[in-house]
CSV table of C-alpha atoms and ligand atoms in Angstrom, one decimal:
chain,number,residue,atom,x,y,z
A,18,UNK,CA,-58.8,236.6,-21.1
A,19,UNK,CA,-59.5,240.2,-20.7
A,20,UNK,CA,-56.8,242.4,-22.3
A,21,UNK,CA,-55.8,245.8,-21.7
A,22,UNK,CA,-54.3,248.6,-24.2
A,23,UNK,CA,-50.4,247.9,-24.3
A,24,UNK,CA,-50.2,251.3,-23.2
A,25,UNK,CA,-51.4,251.2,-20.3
A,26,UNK,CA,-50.0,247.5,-19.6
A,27,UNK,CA,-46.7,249.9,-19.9
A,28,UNK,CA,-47.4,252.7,-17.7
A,29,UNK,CA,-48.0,250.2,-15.3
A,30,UNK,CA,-45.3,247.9,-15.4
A,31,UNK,CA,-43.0,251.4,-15.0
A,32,UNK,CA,-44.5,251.9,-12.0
A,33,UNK,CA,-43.6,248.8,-10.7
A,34,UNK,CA,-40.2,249.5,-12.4
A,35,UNK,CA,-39.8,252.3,-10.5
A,36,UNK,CA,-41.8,252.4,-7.3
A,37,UNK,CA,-40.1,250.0,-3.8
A,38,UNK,CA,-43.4,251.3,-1.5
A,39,UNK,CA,-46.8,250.0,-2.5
A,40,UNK,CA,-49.7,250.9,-0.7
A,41,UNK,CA,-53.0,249.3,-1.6
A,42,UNK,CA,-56.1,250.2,-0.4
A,43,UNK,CA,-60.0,248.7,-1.3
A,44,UNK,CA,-63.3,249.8,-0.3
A,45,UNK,CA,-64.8,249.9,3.4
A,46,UNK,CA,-66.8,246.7,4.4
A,47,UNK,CA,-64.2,244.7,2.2
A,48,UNK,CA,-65.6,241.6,0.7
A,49,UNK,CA,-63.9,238.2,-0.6
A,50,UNK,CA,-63.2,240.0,-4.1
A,51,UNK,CA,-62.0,243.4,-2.4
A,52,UNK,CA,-60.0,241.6,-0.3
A,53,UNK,CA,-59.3,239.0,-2.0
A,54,UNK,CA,-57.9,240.6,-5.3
A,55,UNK,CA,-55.8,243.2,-2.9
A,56,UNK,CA,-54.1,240.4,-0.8
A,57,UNK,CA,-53.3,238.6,-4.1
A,58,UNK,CA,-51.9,241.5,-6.0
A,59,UNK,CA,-49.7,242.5,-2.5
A,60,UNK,CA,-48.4,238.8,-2.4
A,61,UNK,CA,-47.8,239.3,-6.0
A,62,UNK,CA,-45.6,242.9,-5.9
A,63,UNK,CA,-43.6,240.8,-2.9
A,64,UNK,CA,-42.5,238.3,-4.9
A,65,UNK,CA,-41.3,241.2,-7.4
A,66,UNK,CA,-39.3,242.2,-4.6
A,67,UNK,CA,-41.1,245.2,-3.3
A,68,UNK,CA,-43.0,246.1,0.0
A,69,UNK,CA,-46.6,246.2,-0.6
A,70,UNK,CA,-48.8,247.2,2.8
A,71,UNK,CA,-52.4,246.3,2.5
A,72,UNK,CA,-54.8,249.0,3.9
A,73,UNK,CA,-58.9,248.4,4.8
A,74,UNK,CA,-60.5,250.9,5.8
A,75,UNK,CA,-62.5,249.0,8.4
A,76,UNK,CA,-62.5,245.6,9.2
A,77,UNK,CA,-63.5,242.9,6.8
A,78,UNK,CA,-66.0,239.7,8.0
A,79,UNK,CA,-65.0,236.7,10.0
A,80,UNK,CA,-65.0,234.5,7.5
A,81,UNK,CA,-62.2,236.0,5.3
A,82,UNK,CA,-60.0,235.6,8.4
A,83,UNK,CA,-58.4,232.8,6.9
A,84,UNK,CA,-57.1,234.7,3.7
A,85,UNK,CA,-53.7,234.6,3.5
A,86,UNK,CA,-52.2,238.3,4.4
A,87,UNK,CA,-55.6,239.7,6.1
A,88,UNK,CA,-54.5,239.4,9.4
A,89,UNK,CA,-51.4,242.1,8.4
A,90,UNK,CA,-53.7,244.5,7.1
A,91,UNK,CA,-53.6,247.4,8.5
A,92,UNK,CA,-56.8,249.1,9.7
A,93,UNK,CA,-57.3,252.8,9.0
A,94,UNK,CA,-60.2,252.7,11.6
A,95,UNK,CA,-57.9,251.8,14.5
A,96,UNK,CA,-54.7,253.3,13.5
A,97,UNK,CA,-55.6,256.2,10.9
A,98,UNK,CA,-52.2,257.4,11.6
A,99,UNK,CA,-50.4,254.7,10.3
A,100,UNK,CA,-52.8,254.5,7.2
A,101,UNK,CA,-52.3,258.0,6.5
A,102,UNK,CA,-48.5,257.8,7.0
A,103,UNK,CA,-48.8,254.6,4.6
A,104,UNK,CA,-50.4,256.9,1.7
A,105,UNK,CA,-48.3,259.6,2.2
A,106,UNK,CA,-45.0,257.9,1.8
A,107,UNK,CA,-46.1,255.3,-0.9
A,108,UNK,CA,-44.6,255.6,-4.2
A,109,UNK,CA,-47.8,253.5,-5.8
A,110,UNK,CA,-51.4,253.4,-4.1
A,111,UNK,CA,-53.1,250.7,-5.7
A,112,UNK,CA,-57.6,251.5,-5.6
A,113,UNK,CA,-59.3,247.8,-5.8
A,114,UNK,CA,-62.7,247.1,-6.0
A,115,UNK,CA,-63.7,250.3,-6.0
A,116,UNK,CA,-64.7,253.0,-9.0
A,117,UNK,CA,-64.4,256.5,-6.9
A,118,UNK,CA,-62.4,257.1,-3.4
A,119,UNK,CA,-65.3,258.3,-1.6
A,120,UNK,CA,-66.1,254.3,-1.3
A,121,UNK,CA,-63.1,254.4,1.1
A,122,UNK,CA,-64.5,256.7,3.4
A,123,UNK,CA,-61.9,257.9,5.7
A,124,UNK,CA,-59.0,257.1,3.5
A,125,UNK,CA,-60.3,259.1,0.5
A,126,UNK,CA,-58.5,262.3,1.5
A,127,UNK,CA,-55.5,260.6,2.1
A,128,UNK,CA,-55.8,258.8,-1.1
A,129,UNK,CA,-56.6,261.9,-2.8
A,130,UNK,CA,-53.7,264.0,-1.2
A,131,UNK,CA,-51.1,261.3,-2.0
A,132,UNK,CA,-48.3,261.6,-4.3
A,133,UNK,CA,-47.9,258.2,-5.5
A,134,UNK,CA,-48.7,256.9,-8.8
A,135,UNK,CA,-52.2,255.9,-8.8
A,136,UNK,CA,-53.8,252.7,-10.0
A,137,UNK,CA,-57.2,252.0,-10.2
A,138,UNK,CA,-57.9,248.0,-11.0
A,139,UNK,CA,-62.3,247.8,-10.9
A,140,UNK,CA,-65.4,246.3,-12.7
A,141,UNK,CA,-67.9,248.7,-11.0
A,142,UNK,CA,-69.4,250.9,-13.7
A,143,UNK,CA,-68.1,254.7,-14.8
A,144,UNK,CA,-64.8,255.0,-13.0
A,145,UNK,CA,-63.9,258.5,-11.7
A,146,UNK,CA,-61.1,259.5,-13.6
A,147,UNK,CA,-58.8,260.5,-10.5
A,148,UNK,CA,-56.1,258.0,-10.9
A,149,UNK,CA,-52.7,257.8,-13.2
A,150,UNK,CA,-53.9,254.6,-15.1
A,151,UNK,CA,-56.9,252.4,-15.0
A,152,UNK,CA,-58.1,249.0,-15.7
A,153,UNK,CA,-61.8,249.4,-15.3
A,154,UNK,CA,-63.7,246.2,-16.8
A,155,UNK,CA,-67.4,246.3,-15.9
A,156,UNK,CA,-68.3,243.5,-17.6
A,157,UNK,CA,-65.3,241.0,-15.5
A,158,UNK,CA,-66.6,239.0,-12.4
A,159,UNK,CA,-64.5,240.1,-10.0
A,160,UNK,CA,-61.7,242.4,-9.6
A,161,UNK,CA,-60.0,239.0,-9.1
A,162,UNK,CA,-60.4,238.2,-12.4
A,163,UNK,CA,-58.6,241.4,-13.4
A,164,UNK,CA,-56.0,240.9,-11.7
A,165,UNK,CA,-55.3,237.9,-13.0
A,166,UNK,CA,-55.6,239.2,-16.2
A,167,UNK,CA,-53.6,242.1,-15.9
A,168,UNK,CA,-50.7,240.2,-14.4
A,169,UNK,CA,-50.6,237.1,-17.2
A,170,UNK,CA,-50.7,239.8,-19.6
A,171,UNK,CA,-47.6,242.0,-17.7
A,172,UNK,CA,-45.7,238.4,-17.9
A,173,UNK,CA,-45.9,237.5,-14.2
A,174,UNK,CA,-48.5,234.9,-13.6
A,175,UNK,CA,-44.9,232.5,-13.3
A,176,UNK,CA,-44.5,234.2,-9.8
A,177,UNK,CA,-48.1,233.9,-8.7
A,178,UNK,CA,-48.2,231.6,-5.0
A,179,UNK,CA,-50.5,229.5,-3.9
A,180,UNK,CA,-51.5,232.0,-1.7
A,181,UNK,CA,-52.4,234.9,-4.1
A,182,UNK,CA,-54.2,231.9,-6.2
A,183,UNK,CA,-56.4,231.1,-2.7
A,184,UNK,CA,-57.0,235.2,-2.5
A,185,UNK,CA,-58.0,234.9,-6.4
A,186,UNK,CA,-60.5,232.0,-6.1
A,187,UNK,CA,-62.3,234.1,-3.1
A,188,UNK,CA,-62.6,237.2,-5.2
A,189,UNK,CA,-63.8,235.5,-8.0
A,190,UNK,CA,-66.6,233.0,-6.1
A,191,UNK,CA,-67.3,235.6,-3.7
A,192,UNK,CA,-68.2,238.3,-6.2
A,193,UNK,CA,-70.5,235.8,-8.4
A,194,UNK,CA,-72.3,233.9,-5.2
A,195,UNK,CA,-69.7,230.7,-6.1
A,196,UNK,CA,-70.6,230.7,-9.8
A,197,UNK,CA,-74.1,231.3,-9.8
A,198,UNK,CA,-74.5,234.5,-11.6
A,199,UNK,CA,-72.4,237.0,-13.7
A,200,UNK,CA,-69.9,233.9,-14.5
A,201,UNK,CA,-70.6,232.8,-17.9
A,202,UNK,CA,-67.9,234.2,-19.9
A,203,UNK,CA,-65.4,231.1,-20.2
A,204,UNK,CA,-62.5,233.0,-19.3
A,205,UNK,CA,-63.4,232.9,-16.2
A,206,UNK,CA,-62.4,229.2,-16.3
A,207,UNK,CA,-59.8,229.2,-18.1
A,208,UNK,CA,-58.5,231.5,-15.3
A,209,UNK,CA,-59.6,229.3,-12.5
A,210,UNK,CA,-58.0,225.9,-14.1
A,211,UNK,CA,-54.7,228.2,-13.9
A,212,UNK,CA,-55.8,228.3,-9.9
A,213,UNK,CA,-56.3,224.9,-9.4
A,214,UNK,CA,-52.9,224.3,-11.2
A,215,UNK,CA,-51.7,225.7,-8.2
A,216,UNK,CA,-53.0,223.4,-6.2
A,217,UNK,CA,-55.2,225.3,-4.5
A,218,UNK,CA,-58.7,223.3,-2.7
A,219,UNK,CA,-61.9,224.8,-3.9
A,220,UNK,CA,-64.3,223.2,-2.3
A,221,UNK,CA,-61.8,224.2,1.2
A,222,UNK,CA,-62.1,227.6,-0.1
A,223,UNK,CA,-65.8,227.3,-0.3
A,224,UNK,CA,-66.5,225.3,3.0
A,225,UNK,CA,-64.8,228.3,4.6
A,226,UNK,CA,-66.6,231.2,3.3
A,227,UNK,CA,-69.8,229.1,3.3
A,228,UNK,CA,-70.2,226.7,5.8
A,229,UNK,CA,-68.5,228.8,8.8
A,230,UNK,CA,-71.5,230.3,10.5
A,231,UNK,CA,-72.3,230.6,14.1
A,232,UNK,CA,-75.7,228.8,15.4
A,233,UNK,CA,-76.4,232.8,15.9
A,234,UNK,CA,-76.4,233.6,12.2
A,235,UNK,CA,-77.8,230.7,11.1
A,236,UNK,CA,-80.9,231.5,13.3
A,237,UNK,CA,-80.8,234.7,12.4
A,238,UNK,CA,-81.7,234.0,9.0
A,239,UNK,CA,-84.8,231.9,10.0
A,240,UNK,CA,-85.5,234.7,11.9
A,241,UNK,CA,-85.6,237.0,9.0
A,242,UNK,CA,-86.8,235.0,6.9
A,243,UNK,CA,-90.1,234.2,8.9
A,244,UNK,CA,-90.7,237.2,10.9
A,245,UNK,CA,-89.3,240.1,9.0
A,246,UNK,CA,-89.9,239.4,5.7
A,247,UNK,CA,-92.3,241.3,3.7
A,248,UNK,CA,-93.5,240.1,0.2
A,249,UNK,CA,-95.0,242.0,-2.4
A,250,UNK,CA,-96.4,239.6,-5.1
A,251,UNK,CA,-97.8,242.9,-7.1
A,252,UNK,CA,-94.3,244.6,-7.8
A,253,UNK,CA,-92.4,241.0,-7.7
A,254,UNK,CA,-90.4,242.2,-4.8
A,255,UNK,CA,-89.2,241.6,-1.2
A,256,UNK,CA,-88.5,242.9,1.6
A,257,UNK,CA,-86.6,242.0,4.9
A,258,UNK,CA,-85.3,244.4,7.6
A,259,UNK,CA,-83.8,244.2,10.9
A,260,UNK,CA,-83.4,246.6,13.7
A,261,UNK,CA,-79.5,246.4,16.1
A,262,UNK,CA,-81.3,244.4,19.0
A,263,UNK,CA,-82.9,242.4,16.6
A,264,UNK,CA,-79.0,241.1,15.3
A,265,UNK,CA,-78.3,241.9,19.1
A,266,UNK,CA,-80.5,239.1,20.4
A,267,UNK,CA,-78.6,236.6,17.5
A,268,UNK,CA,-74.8,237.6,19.2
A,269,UNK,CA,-74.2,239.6,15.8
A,270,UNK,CA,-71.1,239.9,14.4
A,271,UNK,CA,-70.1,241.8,11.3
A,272,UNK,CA,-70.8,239.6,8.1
A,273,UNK,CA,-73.8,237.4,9.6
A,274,UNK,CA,-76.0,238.9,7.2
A,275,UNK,CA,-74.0,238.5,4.3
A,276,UNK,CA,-76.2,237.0,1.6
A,277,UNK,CA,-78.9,237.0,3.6
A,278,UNK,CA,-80.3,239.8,0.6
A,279,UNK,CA,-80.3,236.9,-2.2
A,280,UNK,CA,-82.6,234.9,-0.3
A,281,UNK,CA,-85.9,235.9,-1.1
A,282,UNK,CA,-84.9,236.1,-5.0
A,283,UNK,CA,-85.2,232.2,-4.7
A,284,UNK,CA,-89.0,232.9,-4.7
A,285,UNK,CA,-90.6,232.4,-7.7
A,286,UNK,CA,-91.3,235.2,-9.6
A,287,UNK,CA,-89.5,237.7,-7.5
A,288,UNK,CA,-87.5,239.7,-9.3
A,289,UNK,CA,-86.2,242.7,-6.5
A,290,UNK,CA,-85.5,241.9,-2.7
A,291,UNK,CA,-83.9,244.9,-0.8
A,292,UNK,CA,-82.3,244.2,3.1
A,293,UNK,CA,-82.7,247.0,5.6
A,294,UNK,CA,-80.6,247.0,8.5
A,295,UNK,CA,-79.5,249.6,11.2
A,296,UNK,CA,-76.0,250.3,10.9
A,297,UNK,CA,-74.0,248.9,13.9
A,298,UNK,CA,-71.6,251.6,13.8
A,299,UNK,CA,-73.9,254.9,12.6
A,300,UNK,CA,-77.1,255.7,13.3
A,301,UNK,CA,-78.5,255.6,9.3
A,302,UNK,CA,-79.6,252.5,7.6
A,303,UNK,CA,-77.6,250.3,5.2
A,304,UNK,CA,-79.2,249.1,1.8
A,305,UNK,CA,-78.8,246.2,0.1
A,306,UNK,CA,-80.0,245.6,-3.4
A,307,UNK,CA,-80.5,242.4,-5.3
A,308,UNK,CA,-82.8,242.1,-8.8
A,309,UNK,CA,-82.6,239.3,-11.4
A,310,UNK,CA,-83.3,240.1,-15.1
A,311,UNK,CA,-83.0,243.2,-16.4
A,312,UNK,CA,-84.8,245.3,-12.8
A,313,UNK,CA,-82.2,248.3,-12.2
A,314,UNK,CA,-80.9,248.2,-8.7
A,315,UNK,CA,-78.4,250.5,-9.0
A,316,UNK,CA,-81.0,253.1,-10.7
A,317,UNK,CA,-83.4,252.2,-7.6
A,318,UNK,CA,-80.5,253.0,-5.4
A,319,UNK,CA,-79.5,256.3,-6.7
A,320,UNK,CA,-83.0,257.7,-7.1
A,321,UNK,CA,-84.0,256.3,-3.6
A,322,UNK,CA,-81.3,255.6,-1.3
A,323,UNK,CA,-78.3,257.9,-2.0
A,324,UNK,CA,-76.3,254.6,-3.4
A,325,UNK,CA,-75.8,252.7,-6.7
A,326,UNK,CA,-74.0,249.8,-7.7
A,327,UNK,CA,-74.6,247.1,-10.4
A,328,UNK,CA,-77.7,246.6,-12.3
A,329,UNK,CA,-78.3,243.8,-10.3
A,330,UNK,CA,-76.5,244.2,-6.9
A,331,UNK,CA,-76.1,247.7,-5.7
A,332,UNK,CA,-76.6,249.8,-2.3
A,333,UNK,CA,-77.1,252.9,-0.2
A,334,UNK,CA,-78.0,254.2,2.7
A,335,UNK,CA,-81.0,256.2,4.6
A,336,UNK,CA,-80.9,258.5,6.9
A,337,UNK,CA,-83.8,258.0,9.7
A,338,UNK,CA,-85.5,255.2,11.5
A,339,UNK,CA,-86.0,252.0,10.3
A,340,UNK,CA,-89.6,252.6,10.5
A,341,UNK,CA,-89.7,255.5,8.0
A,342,UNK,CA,-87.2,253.3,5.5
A,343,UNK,CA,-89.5,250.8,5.3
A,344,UNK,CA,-92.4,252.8,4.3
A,345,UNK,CA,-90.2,255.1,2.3
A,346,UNK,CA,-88.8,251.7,0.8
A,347,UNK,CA,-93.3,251.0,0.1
A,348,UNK,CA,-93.4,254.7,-1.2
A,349,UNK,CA,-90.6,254.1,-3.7
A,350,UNK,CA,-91.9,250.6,-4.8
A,351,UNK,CA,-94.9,252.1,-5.9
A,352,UNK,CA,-93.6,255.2,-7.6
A,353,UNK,CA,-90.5,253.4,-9.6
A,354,UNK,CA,-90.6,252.5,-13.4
A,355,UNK,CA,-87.8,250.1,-13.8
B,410,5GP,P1,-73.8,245.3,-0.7
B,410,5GP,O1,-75.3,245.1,-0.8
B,410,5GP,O2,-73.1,244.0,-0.8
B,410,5GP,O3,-73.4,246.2,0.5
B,410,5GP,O4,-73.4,246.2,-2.0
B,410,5GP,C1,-73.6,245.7,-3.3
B,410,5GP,C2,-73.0,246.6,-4.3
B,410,5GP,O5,-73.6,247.9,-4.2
B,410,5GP,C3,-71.5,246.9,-4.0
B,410,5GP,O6,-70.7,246.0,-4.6
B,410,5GP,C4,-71.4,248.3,-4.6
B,410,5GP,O7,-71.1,248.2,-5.9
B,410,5GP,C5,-72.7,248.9,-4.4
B,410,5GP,N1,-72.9,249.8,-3.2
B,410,5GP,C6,-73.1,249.4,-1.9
B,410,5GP,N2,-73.2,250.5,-1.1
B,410,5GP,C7,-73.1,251.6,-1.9
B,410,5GP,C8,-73.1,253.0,-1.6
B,410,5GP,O8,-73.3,253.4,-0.5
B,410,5GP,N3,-72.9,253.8,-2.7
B,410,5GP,C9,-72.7,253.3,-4.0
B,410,5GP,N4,-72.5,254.2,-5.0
B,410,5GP,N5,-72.7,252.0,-4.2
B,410,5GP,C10,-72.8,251.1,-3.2
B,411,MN,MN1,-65.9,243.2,-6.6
């Protein structure tokens, strides 16, 4: 199990001590583990008697609908008001899933500006240093799994439900494509035997992340797959991209391309694939990056595409047609030592 300095295992617990108003707050486009480990460690601080509010800052994919809590999280994209108000008046704010508040967008002033005791619970690499106390473990799967941690070793996992242990199990198959990569440490069994002690269903939990789609999405991904995929045997690498009427024509809805980046690293011998899409809401271009091995994503992301991330999963954004990211995504293939 991961373990933190006692120290900070104390400062925390004060807080908890001490503080009745919890806000918590993840990063925008929340996945299973942002959401996930939030909605667990809200159902958890309820349970300790307190009010916990979960904040996203936009909304999270169809197929985390079914998490217990995500329906009472409040949107700071439709009510920015009450998200602000939330902040403002919250005795703890809670940062999940995230390493520096400008991955909150919109709520990063607000987060900034608060007066609460700040918590930040992450595995993304080189935390900024803006909060009271921090568990930052890169090397965990999941913020999930931190949270776990943190509370068996605070004394609490005796109040855990089976609905923070559902929320738990999403964070930590979500954030390691069910077990597939960045999973090998056995503590992260040992953890999810303590789940299933609580009865939860894992293959349930899977079928609904997995096995939910829409005929749209699923033909989407042929789609992609056979027309807008480029492959680049050379640099071991892959690309797919996608314009709006493209996802337009497949009734897109937020999350239908989820994963859809991992595909083309089932290829033998490729060892990079980055996704391209126009953002739905802005008018810049969203980048995903996936590598296997030791192929730097989140180096390829900064240097590139105004992101970063993990070594092997990070992202960014460009700013321009999708056009002129493709090439540029050509032009930085051939210039980048890994
Ligand atoms: P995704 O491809 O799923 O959107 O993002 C994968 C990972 O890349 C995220 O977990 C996050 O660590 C990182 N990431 C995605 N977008 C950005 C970005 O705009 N800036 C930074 N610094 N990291 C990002
Ligand atoms: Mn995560």
């Amino acid at each position: 199990m991961l373990t933190f300095p006692q120290e900070d295992i104390e400062v925390f617990r004060q807080f908890i001590r001490e503080g009745s108003f919890f806000a918590l707050t993840c990063h925008t486009n929340p996945d299973g583990d942002a959401l996930g480990s939030t909605l667990a460690l809200a159902n958890w601080l309820r349970q300790m008697g307190k009010e916990a509010v979960v904040i996203v800052p936009d909304m999270y994919p169809d197929f985390l609908q079914w998490l217990p809590g995500a329906q009472d999280a409040v949107r700071a994209d439709k009510y920015p008001d009450k998200a602000k108000l939330t902040l403002s008046l919250a005795d703890v704010v809670l940062c999940m899933d995230y390493n520096t508040p400008s991955r909150t967008e919109q709520l990063e002033p607000f987060i900034r500006e608060s007066k609460g005791k700040k918590v930040l619970i992450d595995h993304h690499l080189d935390p900024e240093p803006f909060c009271d106390v921090s568990f930052s473990a890169p090397s965990a799967s999941s913020t999930a799994e931190i949270v776990f941690s943190l509370i068996e070793q605070m004394e609490g996992a005796s109040l855990l439900t089976f609905e923070a242990a559902e929320c738990l199990y999403c964070g930590m198959m979500t954030d390691t494509g069910a077990f597939t990569y960045n999973s090998s440490r056995p503590e992260v069994y040992a953890i999810i035997s303590r789940l299933l002690a609580l009865r939860i269903d894992k293959d349930k939990i899977y079928r609904r992340v997995y096995h939910n789609y829409s005929e749209g999405r699923l033909r989407l991904i042929g789609y992609s797959l056979y027309e807008k995929m480029r492959v680049y045997p050379e640099q071991k690498a892959a690309l797919i991209y996608l314009s709006k009427a493209e996802m337009a024509k497949f009734q897109y809805v937020k999350g239908d391309t989820e994963g859809l980046v991992n595909m083309p690293l089932q290829m033998k011998g490729i060892v990079l694939s980055c996704f391209l899409r126009e953002d739905t809401e802005k008018s810049s271009i969203r980048v995903s990056l996936r590598s296997v091995g030791n192929f730097p994503c989140n180096r390829f992301a900064e240097q590139y595409w105004s992101g970063g991330g993990h070594l092997n999963a990070s992202g960014g954004s460009f700013d321009g047609s999708l056009d002129d990211a493709v090439a540029h995504f050509e032009e930085a293939l051939k210039e980048f030592k890994p």
